[in-house]
Coordinates of C-alpha atoms in Angstrom, one line a residue:
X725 CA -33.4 7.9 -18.6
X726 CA -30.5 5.8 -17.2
X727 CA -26.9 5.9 -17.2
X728 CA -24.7 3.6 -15.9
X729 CA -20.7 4.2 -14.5
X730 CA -18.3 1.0 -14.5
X731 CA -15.3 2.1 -12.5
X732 CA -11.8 -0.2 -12.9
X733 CA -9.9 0.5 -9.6
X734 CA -8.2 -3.3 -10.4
X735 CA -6.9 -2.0 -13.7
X736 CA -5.6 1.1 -12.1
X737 CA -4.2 -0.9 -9.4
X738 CA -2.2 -3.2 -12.1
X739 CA -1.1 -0.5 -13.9
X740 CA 0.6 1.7 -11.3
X741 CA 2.9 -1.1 -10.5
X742 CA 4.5 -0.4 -13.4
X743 CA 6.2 2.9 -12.5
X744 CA 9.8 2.3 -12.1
X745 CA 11.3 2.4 -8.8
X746 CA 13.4 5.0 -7.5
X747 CA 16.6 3.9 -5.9
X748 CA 17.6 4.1 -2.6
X749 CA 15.7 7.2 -0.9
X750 CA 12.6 8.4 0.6
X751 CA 11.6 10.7 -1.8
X752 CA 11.4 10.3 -5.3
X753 CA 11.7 12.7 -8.5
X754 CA 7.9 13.3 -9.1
X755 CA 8.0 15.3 -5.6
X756 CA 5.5 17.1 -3.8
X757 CA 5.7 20.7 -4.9
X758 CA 5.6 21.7 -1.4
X759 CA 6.4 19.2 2.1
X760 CA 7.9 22.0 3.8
X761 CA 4.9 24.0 5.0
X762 CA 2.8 24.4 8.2
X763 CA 0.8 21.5 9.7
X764 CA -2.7 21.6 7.8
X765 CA -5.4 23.6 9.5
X766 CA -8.8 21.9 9.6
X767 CA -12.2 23.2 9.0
X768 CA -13.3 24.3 12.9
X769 CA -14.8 20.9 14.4
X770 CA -14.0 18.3 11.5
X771 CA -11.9 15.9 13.3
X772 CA -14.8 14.7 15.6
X773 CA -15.3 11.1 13.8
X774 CA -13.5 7.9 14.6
X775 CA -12.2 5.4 12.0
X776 CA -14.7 3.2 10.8
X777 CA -15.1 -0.2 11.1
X778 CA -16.7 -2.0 8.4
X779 CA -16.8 -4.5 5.9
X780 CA -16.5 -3.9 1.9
X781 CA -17.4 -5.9 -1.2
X782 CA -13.8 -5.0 -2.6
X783 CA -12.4 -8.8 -2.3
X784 CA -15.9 -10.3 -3.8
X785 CA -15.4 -7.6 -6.8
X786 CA -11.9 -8.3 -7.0
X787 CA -11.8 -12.0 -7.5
X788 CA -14.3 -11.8 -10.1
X789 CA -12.3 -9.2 -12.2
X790 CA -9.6 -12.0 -11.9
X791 CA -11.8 -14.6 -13.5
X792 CA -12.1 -12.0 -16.3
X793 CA -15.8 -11.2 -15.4
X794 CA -16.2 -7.8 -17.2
X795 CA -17.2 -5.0 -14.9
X796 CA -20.8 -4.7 -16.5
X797 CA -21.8 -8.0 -16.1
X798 CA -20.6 -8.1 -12.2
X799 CA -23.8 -8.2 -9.4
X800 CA -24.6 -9.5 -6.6
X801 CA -27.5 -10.9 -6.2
X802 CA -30.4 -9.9 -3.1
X803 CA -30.2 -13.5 -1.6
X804 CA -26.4 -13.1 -1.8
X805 CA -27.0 -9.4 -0.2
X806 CA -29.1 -11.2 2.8
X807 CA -26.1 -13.9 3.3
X808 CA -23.2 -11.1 3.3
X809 CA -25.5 -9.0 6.2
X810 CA -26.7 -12.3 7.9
X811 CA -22.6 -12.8 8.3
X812 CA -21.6 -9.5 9.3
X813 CA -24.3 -8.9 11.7
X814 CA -23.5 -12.4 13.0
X815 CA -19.8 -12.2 13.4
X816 CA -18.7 -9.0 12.8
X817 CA -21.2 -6.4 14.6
X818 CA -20.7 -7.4 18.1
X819 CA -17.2 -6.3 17.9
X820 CA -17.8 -2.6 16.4
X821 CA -18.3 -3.4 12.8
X822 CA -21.4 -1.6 11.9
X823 CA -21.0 -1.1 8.1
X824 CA -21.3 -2.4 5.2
X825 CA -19.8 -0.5 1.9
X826 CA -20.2 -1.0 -2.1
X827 CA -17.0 -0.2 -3.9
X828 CA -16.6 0.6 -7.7
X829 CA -16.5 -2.7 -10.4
X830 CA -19.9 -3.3 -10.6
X831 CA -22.5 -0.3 -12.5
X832 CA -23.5 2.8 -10.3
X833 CA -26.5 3.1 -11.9
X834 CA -29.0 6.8 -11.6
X835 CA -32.7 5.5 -13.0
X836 CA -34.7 8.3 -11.3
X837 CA -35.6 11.7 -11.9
X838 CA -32.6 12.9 -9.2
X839 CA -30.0 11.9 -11.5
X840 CA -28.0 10.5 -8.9
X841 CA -27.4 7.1 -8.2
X842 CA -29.8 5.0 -6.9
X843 CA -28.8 1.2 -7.6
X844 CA -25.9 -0.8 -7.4
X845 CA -26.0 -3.4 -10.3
X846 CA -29.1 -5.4 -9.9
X847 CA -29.9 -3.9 -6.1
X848 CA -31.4 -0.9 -4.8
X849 CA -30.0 1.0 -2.6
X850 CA -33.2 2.4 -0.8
X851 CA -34.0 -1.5 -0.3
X852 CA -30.2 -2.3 0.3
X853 CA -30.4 0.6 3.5
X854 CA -33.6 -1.1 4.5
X855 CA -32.0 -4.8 4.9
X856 CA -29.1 -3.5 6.5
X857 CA -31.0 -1.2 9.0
X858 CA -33.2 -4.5 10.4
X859 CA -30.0 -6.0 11.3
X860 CA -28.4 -2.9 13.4
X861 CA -26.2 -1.9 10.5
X862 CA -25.6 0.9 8.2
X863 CA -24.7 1.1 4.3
X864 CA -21.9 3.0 3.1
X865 CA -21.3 4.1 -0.7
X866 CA -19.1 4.4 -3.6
X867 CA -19.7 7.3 -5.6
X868 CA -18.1 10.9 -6.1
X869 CA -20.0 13.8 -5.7
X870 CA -18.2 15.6 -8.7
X871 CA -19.1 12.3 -11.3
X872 CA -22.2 13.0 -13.2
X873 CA -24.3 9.8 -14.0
X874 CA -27.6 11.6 -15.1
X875 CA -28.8 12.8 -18.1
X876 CA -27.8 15.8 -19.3
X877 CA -30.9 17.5 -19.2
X878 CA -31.1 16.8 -15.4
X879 CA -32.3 20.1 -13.6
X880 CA -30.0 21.2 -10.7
X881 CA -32.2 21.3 -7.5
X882 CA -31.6 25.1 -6.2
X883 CA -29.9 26.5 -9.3
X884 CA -32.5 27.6 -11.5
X885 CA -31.6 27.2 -15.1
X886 CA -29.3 25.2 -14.5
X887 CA -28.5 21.1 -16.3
X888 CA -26.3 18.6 -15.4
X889 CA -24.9 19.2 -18.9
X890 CA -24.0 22.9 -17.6
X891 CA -21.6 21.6 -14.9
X892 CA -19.2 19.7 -17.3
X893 CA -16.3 21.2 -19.2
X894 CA -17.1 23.8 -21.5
X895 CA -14.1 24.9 -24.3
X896 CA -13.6 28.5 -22.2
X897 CA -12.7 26.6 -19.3
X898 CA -9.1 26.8 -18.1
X899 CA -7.6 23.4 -17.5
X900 CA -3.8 21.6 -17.0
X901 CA -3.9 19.4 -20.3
X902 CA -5.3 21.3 -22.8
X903 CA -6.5 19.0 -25.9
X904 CA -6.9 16.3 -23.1
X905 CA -10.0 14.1 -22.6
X906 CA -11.0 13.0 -19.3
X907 CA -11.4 9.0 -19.5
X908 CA -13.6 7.3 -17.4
X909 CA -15.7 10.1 -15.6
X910 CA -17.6 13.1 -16.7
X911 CA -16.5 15.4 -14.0
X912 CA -18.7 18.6 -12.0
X913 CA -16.3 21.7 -12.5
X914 CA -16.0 23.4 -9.0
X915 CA -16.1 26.7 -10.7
X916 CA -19.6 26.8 -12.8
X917 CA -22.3 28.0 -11.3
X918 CA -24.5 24.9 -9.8
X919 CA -22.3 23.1 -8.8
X920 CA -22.3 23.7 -5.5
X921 CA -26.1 23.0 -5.5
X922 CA -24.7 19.6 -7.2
X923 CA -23.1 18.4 -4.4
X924 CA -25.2 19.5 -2.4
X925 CA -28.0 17.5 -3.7
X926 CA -25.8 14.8 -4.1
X927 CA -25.4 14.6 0.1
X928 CA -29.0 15.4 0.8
X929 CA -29.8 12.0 -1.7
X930 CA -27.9 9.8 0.4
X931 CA -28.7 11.4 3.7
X932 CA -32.2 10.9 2.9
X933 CA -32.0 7.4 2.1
X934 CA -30.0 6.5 5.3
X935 CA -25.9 6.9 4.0
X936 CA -24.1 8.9 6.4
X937 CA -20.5 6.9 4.6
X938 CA -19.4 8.1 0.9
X939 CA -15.8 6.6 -0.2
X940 CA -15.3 9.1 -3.1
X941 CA -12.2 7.8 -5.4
X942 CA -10.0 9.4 -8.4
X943 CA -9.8 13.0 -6.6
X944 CA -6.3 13.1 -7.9
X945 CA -7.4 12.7 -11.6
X946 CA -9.7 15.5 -11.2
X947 CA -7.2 17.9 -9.1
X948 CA -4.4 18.0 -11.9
X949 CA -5.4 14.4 -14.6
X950 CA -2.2 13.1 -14.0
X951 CA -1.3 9.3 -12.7
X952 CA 2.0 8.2 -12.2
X953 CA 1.1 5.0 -13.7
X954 CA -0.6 5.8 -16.6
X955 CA 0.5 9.5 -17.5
X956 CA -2.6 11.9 -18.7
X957 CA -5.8 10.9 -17.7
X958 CA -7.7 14.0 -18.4
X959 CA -7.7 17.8 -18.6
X960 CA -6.9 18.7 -14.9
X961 CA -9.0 21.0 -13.4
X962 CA -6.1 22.8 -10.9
X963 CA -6.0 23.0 -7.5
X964 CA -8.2 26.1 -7.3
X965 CA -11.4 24.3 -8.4
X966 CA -10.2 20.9 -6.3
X967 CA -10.3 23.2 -3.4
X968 CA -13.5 25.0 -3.9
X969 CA -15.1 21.0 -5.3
X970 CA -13.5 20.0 -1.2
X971 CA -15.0 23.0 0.4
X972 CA -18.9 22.3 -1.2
X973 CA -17.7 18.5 0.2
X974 CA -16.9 19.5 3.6
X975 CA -19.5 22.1 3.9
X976 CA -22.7 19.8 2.5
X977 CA -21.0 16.4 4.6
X978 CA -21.0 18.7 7.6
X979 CA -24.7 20.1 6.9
X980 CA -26.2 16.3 6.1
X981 CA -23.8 14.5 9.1
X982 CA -21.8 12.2 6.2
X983 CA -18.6 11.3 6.9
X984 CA -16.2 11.5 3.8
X985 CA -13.3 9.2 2.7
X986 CA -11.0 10.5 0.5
X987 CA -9.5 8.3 -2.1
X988 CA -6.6 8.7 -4.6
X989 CA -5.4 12.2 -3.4
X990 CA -2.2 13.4 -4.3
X991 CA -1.8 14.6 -0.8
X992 CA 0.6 17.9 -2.3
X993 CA 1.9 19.9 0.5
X994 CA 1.5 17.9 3.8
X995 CA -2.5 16.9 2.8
X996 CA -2.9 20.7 3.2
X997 CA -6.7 20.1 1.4
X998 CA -7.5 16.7 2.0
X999 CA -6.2 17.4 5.9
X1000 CA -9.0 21.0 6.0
X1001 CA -11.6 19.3 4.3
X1002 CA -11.8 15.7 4.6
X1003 CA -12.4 13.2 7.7
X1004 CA -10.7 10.1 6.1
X1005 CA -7.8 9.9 3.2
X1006 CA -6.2 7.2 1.6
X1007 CA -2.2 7.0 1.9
X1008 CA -1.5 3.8 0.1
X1009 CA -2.0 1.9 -3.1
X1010 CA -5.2 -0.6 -3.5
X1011 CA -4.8 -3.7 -2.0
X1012 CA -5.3 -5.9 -4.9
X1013 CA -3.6 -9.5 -4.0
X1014 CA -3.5 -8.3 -0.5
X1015 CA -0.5 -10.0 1.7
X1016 CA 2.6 -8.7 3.0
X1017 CA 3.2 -7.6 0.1
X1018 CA 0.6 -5.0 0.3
X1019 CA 1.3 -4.4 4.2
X1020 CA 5.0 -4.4 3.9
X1021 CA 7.1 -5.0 1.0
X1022 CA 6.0 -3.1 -2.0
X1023 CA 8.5 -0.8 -3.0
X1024 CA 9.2 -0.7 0.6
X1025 CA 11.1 2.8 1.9
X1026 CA 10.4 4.7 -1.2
X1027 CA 7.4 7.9 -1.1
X1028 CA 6.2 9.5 -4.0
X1029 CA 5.0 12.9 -4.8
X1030 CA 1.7 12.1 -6.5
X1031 CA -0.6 9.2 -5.4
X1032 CA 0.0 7.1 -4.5
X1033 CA 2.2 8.0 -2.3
X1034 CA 3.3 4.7 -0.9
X1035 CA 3.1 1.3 -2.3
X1036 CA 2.7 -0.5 1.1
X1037 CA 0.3 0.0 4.2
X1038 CA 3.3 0.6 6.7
X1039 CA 5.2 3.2 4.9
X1040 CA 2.3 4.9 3.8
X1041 CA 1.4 4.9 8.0
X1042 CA 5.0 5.8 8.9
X1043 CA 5.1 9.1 5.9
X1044 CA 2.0 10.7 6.6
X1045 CA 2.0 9.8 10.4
X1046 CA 3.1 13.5 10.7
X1047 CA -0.4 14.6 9.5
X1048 CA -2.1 12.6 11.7
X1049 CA -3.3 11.7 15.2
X1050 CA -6.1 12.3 17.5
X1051 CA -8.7 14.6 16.7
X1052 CA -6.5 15.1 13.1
X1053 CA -7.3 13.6 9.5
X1054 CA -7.8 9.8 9.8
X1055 CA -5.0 8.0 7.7
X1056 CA -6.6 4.9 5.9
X1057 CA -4.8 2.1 4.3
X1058 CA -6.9 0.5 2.3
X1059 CA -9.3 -3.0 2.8
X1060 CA -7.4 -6.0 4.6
X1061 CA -7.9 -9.6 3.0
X1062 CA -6.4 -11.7 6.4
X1063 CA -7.0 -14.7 4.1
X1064 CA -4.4 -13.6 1.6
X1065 CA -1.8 -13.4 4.8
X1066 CA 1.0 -16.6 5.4
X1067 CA 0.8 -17.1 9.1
X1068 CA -1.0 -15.5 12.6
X1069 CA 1.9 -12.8 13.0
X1070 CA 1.3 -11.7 9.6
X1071 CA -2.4 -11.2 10.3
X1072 CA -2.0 -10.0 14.1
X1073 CA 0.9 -7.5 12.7
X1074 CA -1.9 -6.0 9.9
X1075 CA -4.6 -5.5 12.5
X1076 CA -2.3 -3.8 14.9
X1077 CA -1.2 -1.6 12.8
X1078 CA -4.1 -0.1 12.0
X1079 CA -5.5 0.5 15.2
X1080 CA -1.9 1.5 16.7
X1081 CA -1.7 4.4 13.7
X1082 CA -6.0 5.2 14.1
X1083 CA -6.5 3.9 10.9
X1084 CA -10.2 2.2 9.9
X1085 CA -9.8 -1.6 9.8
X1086 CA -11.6 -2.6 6.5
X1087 CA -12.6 -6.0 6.6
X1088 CA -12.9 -7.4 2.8
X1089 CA -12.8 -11.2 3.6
X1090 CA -15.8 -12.7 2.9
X1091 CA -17.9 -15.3 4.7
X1092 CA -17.1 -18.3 2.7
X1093 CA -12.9 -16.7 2.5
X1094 CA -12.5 -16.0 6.1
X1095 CA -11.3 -19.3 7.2
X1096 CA -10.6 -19.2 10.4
X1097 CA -9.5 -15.7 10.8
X1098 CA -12.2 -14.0 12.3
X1099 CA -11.0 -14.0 15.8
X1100 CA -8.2 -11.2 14.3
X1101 CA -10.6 -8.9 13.6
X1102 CA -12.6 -9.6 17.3
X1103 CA -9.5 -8.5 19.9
X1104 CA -11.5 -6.4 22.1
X1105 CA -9.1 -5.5 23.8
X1106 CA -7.5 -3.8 20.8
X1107 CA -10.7 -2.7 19.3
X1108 CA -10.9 -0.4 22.3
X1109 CA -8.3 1.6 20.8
X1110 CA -10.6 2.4 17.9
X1111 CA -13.4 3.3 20.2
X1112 CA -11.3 5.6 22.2
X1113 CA -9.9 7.4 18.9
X1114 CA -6.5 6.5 19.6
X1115 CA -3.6 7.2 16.9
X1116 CA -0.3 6.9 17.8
X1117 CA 3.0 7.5 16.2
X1118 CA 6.1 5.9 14.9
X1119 CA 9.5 6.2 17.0
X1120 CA 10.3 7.8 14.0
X1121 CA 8.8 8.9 10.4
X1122 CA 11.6 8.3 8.5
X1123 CA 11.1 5.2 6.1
X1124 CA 14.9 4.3 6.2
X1125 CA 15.0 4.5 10.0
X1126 CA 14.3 0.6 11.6
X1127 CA 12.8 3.0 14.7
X1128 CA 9.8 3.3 12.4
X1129 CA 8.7 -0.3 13.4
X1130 CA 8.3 1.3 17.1
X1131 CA 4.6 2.9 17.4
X1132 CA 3.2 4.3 20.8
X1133 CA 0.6 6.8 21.7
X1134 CA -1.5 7.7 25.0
X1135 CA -5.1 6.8 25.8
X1136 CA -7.8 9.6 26.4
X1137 CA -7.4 7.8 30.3
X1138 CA -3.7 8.7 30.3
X1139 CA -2.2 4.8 29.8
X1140 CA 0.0 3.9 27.3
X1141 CA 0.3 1.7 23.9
X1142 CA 3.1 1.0 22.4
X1143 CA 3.9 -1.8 19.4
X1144 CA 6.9 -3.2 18.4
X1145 CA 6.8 -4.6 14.9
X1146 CA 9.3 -7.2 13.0
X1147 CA 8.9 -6.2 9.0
X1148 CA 11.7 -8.4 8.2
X1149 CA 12.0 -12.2 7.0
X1150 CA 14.5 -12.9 10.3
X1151 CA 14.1 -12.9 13.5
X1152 CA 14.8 -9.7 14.9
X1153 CA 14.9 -8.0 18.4
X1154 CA 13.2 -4.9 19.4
X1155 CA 13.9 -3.3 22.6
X1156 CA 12.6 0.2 23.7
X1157 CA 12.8 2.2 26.9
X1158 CA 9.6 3.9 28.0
X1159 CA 11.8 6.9 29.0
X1160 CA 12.8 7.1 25.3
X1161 CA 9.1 7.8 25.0
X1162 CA 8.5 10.5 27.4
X1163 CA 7.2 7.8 30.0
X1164 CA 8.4 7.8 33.6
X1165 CA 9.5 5.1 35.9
X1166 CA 8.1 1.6 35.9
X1167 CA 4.7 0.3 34.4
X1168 CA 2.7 -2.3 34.4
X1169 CA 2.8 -4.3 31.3
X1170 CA -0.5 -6.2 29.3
X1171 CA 0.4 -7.9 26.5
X1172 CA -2.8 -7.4 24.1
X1173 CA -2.9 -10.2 21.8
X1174 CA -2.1 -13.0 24.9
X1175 CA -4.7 -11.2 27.0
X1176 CA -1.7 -11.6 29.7
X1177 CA -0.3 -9.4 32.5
X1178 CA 3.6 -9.7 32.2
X1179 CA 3.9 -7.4 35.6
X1180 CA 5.8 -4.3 36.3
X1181 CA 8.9 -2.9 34.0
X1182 CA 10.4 0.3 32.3
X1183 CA 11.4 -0.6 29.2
X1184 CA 10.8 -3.6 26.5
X1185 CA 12.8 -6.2 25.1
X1186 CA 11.3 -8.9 22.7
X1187 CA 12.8 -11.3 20.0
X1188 CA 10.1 -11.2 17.6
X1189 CA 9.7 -13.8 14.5
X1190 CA 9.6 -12.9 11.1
X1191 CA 6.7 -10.3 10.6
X1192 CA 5.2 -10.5 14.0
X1193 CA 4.5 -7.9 16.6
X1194 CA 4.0 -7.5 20.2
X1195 CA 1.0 -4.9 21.4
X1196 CA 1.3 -3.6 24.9
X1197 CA -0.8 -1.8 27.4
X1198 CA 1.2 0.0 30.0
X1199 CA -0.7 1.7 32.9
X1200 CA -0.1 2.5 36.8
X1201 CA 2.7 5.4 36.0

C-alpha cells in the first residue's frame, strides 16, 4: 500500500509575505518569549560538520509551480536525472560540491513494506543513490522524520505492538490548539511510545540506502502550529515533545552519521533546541524569486519572533550571527538562484556572504539557467573558507547598525578574512581598521575575488558600487 505527501513550500513562501511589516525596529510584536538567556549548549561533539556544498532541485520545482504545474503532476524524469548529475559532476564537483538534494513539490512517495519513503515522483531513490554514487556524489533528502507517509497498519521496527496509526494524535493528547487540525502532514507525537523507534528507523532507512543528508522542513508547525503568515496550522504539540522529537533526531543522526538541516524553526530563546540538537538551521525566508531582494531588501532591518525570523539572507546572517561560529550551529540561508541576480557584484556579494558567515552555499541554478555564472560558485580561493569551517562575524549584530555590513573572522592557520559589503543602491565607502578588529600592526592584503596581492597595510578603505563587496585575506601579522 502507497501513500503519497505533496508538500507546497512555494505557497507558504507567497503567503508569509503577507504579514504586515513592523515599523522602524529590530524586533517585532510576535517576540521571542525568551532572547535573553545563555548561549545554547550543544549535544557533546555535534558541531563537528562543515556546511555543505551542494546543489538542489528547488529552482527546477519552483518554476514549474509558476507555470501552474500542480504539485502531483511534477517529476523529473531519469534521463533528466542523468543530465542534472552529468552537470554537477562536470562543473560543480571539482570545486567541493558533492551533493545533490530533492526538496518538497514533487510526491514523497513510501511503496514498500518500511513505510518510509522510497521514491521521489517517478524515480527511486535506491536507483537515484546508485547514479549519483558512479559519479563521486552523494544524494541528500527531503523528508521529516516526524511525517508519516505509510499505512497505518505499518508495524514499528523495535516497538512491539506498535502501528504507524499509534504515533498520531489521539483525543487524550495535550496540544496548543485544541479543536485544531493539522493541515498538510500527519505528524509522529514525540511523547507516544514508538516513536522514538520511528525515527529511528526512519535514519537507519536512509543510512542504508546511502543518505547521510536529510533537510527536514515545517518543525515550527509541529513545535507550537502557528505561522505568522497564515495563523493556525494545526494543533501544536508544545515545546516539550519538539524537544524530546529533536533529541530521537540528534541521538539516531549521531548513531547512523546523517547530518541534519533544520528548516522552518521558530528559533525561541537564542535557537536554545535547534542550537543542542541540530547541525544546520534555517534563519531566513524561502528564496522564491531569488534576487536581492531575497539577499538584501525584504523587509530589511526588521526580526521576528516566530519563523521566519528574517525576510532576507543578510539580516537573517547578521541576527542569529550571535549563535553561530566555528564548531557552533551552522546558519543556513536558504538556495541561491545567481541567475535571478542584476549584475557580478550582486552575485559575488551572495557568494561571499555565505562563506564569510559559514553558511552552506546552495546552488539551485540549473544547467540550462546558469548562464554564465558558474565561475561564482568555483572561487577557490574562497571555497577554502568552507573547507577550513570558517564563520565569521558581523562588526556588529545589530540590523540598524551600517557596521553590520563589516564581517571578519580568523582561519584555523591564524590569518585573517574580513568583508566589506555595500547593501545600498549608491555608492558607498567602507573603511575599517584592523585594530578595530583585534588585529595588530600591518598585514599583507589579498584581495579574493581579483586573485591580487594589494601589498602591506593596517586598515581598509574602499568605495564600493551599489551592492558589491570586497573579500580580503590578510596574513603575515
Amino acid at each position: 500500500m502507497k501513500r503519497e505527501l505533496t508538500l507546497f513550500p512555494a505557497l507558504l513562501f507567497q503567503l508569509l509575505l503577507t504579514v504586515l511589516a513592523c515599523t522602524g525596529c529590530q524586533s517585532c510584536s510576535d517576540s521571542d518569549p525568551d532572547t535573553s538567556g545563555e548561549e545554547p549548549k550543544p549535544e557533546e561533539g555535534i558541531h563537528t560538520y562543515k556546511a555543505p556544498l551542494y546543489w538542489s532541485v528547488y529552482e527546477y520545482c519552483w518554476l514549474l509551480e509558476q507555470k501552474g504545474v500542480p504539485a502531483e503532476q511534477m517529476d523529473i524524469t531519469e534521463a533528466e536525472w542523468d543530465r542534472i548529475i552529468d552537470w554537477v559532476a562536470r562543473d560543480l564537483k571539482p570545486y567541493g560540491y558533492d551533493m545533490l538534494c530533492t526538496d518538497g513539490f514533487i510526491p514523497m512517495i513510501a511503496d514498500d513494506a518500511s513505510g518510509y519513503m522510497t521514491r521521489y515522483g517517478s524515480m527511486s531513490l535506491k536507483k537515484l543513490v546508485e547514479k549519483c554514487r558512479a559519479k563521486g556524489l552523494k544524494l541528500g533528502i527531503y523528508d521529516n522524520p516526524l511525517w508519516i507517509h505509510g499505512a497505518d497498519n505499518t508495524p514499528v521496527k523495535g516497538a512491539e505492538g506498535v502501528t504507524f496509526g499509534d504515533l498520531k494524535y489521539k483525543q487524550e493528547d495535550t496540544v496548543l490548539n485544541p479543536g485544531e487540525s493539522d493541515r498538510w502532514f500527519s505528524w509522529a507525537v514525540a511523547s507516544h511510545k514508538g516513536t522514538r523507534e520511528y525515527i529511528d528507523g526512519f535514519f537507519k532507512h536512509f543510512a542504508d540506502m546511502g543518505i547521510h543528508y536529510i533537510r527536514m522542513d515545517f518543525l515550527s508547525w509541529y513545535e507550537d502550529g502557528q505561522d505568522r503568515g497564515m495563523g493556525k496550522v494545526g494543533r501544536g504539540y508544545g515545546r516539550d515533545n519538539y524537544e524530546q522529537a529533536l533529541k530521537y533526531i540528534c541521538e539516531s543522526a549521531a548513531r547512523y552519521e546523517v547530518f541534519t538541516s533544520l528548516v522552518m524553526p521558530h528559533l525561541y530563546r537564542n535557537a536554545e533546541l535547534e542550537s543542542r540538537y541540530g547541525h544546520m538551521v534555517r534563519i531566513v525566508a524561502d528564496t522564491g524569486n531569488g534576487g536581492w531582494a531575497h539577499f538584501s531588501d525584504n523587509d530589511r532591518r526588521k526580526s521576528y519572533g516566530t519563523w521566519p525570523n528574517c525576510m532576507n539572507m543578510f539580516d537573517g546572517f547578521v541576527y542569529w550571527s550571535k549563535v553561530s561560529g566555528r564548531s557552533k550551529v551552522i546558519m543556513d540561508g536558504d538556495f541561491i538562484r545567481l541567475n535571478t541576480f542584476a549584475t557580478d557584484a550582486e552575485k559575488e556579494s551572495v557568494i561571499s556572504l555565505q562563506l564569510l558567515a559559514g553558511g552552506p552555499v546552495t546552488v539551485a541554478d540549473q544547467y540550462h539557467s546558469i548562464g554564465d555564472n558558474l565561475r561564482f560558485y568555483q572561487n577557490r580561493e574562497l571555497l577554502a573558507l568552507n573547507e577550513d569551517r570558517f564563520a565569521g562575524k558581523p562588526l556588529s549584530g545589530n540590523l540598524l547598525d551600517a557596521k553590520n555590513q563589516i564581517w571578519y573572522g580568523q582561519l584555523s592557520d591564524g590569518n585573517w578574512i574580513v568583508g566589506l559589503f555595500n547593501r545600498e543602491n549608491s555608492a558607498q565607502t567602507r573603511s575599517v581598521t584592523f585594530s578595530e578588529l583585534g588585529i595588530k600592526g600591518k598585514c599583507q592584503v589579498r584581495d579574493l575575488w581579483k586573485h591580487a596581492d594589494e601589498g602591506e597595510a593596517d586598515r581598509l578603505e574602499v568605495r564600493l558600487e551599489p551592492h558589491a563587496c570586497k573579500i580580503v585575506k590578510l596574513t603575515g601579522m
